[in-house]
XYZ file of N, CA and C in Angstrom:
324
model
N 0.847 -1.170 0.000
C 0.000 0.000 0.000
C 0.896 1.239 0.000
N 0.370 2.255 -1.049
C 1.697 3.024 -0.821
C 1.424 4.441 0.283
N 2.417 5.036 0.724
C 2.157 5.564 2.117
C 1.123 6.568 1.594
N 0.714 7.264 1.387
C -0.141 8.388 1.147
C -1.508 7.318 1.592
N -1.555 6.692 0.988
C -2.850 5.773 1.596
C -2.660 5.534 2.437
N -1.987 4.563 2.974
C -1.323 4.245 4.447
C -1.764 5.602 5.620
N -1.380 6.700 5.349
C -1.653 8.086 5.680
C -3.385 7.999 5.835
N -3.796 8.177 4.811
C -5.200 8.355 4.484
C -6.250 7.312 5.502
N -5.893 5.999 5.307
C -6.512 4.982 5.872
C -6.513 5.402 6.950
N -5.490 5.303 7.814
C -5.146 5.523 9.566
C -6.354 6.941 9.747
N -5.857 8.151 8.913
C -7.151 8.802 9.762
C -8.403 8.792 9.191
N -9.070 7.985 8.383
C -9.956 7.779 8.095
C -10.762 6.593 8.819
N -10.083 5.718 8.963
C -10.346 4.981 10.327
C -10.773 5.760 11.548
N -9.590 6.338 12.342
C -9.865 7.022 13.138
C -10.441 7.652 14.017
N -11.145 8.756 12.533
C -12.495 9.730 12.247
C -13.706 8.863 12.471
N -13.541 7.484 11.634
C -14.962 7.018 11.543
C -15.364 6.165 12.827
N -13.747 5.533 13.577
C -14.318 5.101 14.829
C -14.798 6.130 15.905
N -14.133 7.790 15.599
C -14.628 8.474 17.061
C -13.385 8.655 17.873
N -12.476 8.399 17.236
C -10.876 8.451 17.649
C -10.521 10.183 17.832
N -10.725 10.367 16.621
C -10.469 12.200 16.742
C -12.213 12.176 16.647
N -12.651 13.079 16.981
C -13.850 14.060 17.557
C -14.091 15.111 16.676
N -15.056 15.367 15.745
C -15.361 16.524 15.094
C -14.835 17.379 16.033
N -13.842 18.654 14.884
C -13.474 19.711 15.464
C -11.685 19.352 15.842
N -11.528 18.197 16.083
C -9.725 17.918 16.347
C -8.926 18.236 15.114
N -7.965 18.860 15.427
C -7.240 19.632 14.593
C -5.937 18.546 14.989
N -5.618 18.382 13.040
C -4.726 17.140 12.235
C -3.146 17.617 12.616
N -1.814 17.160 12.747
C -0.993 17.460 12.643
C -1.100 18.374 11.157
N -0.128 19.368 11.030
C 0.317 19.869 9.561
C 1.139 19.234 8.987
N 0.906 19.454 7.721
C 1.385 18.447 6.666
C 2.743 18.262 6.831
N 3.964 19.293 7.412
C 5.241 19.365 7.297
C 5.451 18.711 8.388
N 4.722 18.785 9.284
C 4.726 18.180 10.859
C 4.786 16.414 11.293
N 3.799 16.429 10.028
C 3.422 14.609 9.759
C 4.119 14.160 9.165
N 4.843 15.091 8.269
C 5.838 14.371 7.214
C 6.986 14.247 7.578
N 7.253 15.379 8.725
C 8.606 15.513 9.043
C 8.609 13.909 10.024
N 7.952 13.687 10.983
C 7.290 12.800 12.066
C 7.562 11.259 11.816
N 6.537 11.523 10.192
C 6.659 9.705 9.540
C 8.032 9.394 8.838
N 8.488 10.681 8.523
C 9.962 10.213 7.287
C 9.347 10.183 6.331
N 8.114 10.769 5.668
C 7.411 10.845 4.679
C 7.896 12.419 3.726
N 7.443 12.468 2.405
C 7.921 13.647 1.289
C 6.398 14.330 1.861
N 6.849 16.071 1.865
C 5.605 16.299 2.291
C 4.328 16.159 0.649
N 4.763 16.106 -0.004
C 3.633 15.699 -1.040
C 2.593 14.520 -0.955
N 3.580 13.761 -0.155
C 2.956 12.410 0.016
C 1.838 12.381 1.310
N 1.708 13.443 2.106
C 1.384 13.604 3.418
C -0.056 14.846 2.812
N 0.294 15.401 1.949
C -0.596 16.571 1.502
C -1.542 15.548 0.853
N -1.046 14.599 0.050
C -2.490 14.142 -0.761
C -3.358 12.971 -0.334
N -2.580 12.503 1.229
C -3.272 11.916 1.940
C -4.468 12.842 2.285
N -4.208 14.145 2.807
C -4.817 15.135 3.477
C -6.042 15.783 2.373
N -5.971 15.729 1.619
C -5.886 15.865 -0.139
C -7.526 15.197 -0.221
N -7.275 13.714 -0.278
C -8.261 12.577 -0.626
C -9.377 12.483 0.770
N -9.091 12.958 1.864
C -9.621 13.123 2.855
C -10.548 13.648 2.906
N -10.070 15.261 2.496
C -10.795 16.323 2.312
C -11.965 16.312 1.238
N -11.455 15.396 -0.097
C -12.487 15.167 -0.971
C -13.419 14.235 -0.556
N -13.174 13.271 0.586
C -14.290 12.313 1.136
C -15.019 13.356 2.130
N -14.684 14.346 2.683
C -15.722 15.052 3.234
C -15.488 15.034 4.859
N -13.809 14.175 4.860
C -14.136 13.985 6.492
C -13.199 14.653 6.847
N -12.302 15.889 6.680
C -11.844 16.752 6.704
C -12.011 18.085 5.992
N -11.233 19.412 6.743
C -11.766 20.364 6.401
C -10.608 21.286 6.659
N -9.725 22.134 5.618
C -8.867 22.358 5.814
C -9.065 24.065 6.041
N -8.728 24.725 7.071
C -8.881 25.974 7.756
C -8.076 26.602 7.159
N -7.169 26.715 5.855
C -5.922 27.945 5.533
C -5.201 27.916 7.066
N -4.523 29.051 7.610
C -3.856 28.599 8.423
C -4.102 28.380 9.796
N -5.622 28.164 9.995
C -6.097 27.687 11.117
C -5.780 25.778 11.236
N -5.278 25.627 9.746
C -5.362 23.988 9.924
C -5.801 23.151 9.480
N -6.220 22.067 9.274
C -6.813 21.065 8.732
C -7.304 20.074 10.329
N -8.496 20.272 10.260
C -9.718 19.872 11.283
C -10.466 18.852 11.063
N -10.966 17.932 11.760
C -12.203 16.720 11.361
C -13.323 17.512 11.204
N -14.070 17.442 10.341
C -15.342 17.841 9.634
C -16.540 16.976 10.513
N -17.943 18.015 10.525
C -18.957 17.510 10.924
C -19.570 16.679 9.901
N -19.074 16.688 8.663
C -19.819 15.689 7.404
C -19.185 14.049 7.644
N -18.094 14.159 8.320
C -17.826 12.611 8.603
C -19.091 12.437 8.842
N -20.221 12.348 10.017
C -21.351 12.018 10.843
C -21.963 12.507 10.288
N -22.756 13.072 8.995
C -23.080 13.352 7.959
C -23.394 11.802 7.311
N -21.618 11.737 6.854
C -21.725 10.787 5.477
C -22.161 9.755 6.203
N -21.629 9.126 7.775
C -22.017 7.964 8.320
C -23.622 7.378 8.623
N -24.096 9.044 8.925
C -26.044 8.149 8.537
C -26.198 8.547 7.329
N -25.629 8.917 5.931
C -26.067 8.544 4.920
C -25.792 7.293 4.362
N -24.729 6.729 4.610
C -24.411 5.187 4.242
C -25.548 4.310 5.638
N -25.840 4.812 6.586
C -26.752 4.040 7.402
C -28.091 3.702 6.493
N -28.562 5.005 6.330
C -29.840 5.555 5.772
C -29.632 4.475 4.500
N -28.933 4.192 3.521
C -28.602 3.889 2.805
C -28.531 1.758 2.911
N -28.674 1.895 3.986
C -27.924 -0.033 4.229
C -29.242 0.011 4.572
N -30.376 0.951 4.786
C -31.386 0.027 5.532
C -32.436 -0.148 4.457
N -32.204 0.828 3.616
C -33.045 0.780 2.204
C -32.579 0.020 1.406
N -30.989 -0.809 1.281
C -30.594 -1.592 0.768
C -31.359 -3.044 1.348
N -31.434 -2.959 2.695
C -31.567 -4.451 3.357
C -33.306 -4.057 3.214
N -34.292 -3.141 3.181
C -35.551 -3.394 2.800
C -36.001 -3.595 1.774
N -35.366 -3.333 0.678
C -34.955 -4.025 -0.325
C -34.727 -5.254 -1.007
N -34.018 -5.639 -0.238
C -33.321 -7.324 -0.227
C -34.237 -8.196 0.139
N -35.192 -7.624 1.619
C -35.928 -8.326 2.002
C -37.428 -8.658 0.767
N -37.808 -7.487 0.638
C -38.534 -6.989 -0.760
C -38.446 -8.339 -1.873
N -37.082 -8.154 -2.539
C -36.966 -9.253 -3.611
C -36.888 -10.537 -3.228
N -36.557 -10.853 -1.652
C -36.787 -12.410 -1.265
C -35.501 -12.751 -1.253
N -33.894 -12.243 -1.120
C -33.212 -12.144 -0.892
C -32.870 -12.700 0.427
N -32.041 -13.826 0.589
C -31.930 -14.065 1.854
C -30.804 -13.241 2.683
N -30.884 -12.942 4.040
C -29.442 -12.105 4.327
C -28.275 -12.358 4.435
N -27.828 -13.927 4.060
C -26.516 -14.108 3.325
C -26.799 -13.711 1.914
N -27.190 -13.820 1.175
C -27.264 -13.497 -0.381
C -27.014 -11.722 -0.497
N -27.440 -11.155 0.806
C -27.947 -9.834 0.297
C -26.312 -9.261 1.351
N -25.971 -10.118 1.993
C -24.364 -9.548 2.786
C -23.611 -9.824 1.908
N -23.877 -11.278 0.625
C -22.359 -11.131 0.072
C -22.590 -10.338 -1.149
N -23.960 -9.495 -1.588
C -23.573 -8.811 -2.574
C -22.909 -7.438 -2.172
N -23.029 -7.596 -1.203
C -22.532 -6.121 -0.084
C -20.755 -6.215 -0.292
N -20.360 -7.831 0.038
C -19.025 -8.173 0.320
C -18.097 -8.097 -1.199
N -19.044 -8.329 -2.321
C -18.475 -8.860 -3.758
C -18.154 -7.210 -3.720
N -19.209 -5.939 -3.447
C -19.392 -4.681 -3.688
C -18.305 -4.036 -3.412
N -17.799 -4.121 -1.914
C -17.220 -3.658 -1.473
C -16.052 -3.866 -2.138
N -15.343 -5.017 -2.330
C -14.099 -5.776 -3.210
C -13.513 -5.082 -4.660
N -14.651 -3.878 -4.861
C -14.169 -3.666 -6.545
C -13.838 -1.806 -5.491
């Protein structure tokens, strides 16, 4: 995995377990890079892909902060699994049939 993801994953995880707290403010990019032994380019477009998922929010020089749209996007993918699984139930779908089209989904 190459580090910028590596980067990305860890606080995207994070965020979505409740690790950082809407409003926690991210190391800076020179800070993280200097930290990991990382190029700061590689540390920016972690920060980068983050920001385009919505679960960061970068302040100019107030920072780069966890976003209230993390908990946003998380009951829209909720909102989203339950209309999938009423659904499933709908077509007669059993809930292994209707978890591994979830599992095949997820895989691409």
């Amino acid at each position: 995995m190459p580090p910028y993801e590596q980067v990305r994953v860890h606080y995207a995880h994070a965020i979505s377990n409740r690790e950082l707290p809407v409003g926690a403010k991210l190391p800076t990019v020179r800070a993280l890079a200097k930290d990991l032994g990382l190029a700061v380019n590689t540390v920016a477009r972690a920060y980068r892909e983050l920001e385009e998922a919505g679960l960061v929010e970068t302040r100019g020089r107030a920072g780069t902060v966890v976003s209230a749209n993390g908990d946003n996007n998380r009951e829209r993918v909720r909102a989203a699994a339950a209309q999938y699984a009423a659904m499933s139930a709908e077509l007669g779908l059993s809930s292994h049939e209707a978890i591994e089209i979830v599992r095949a989904a997820l895989r691409t």
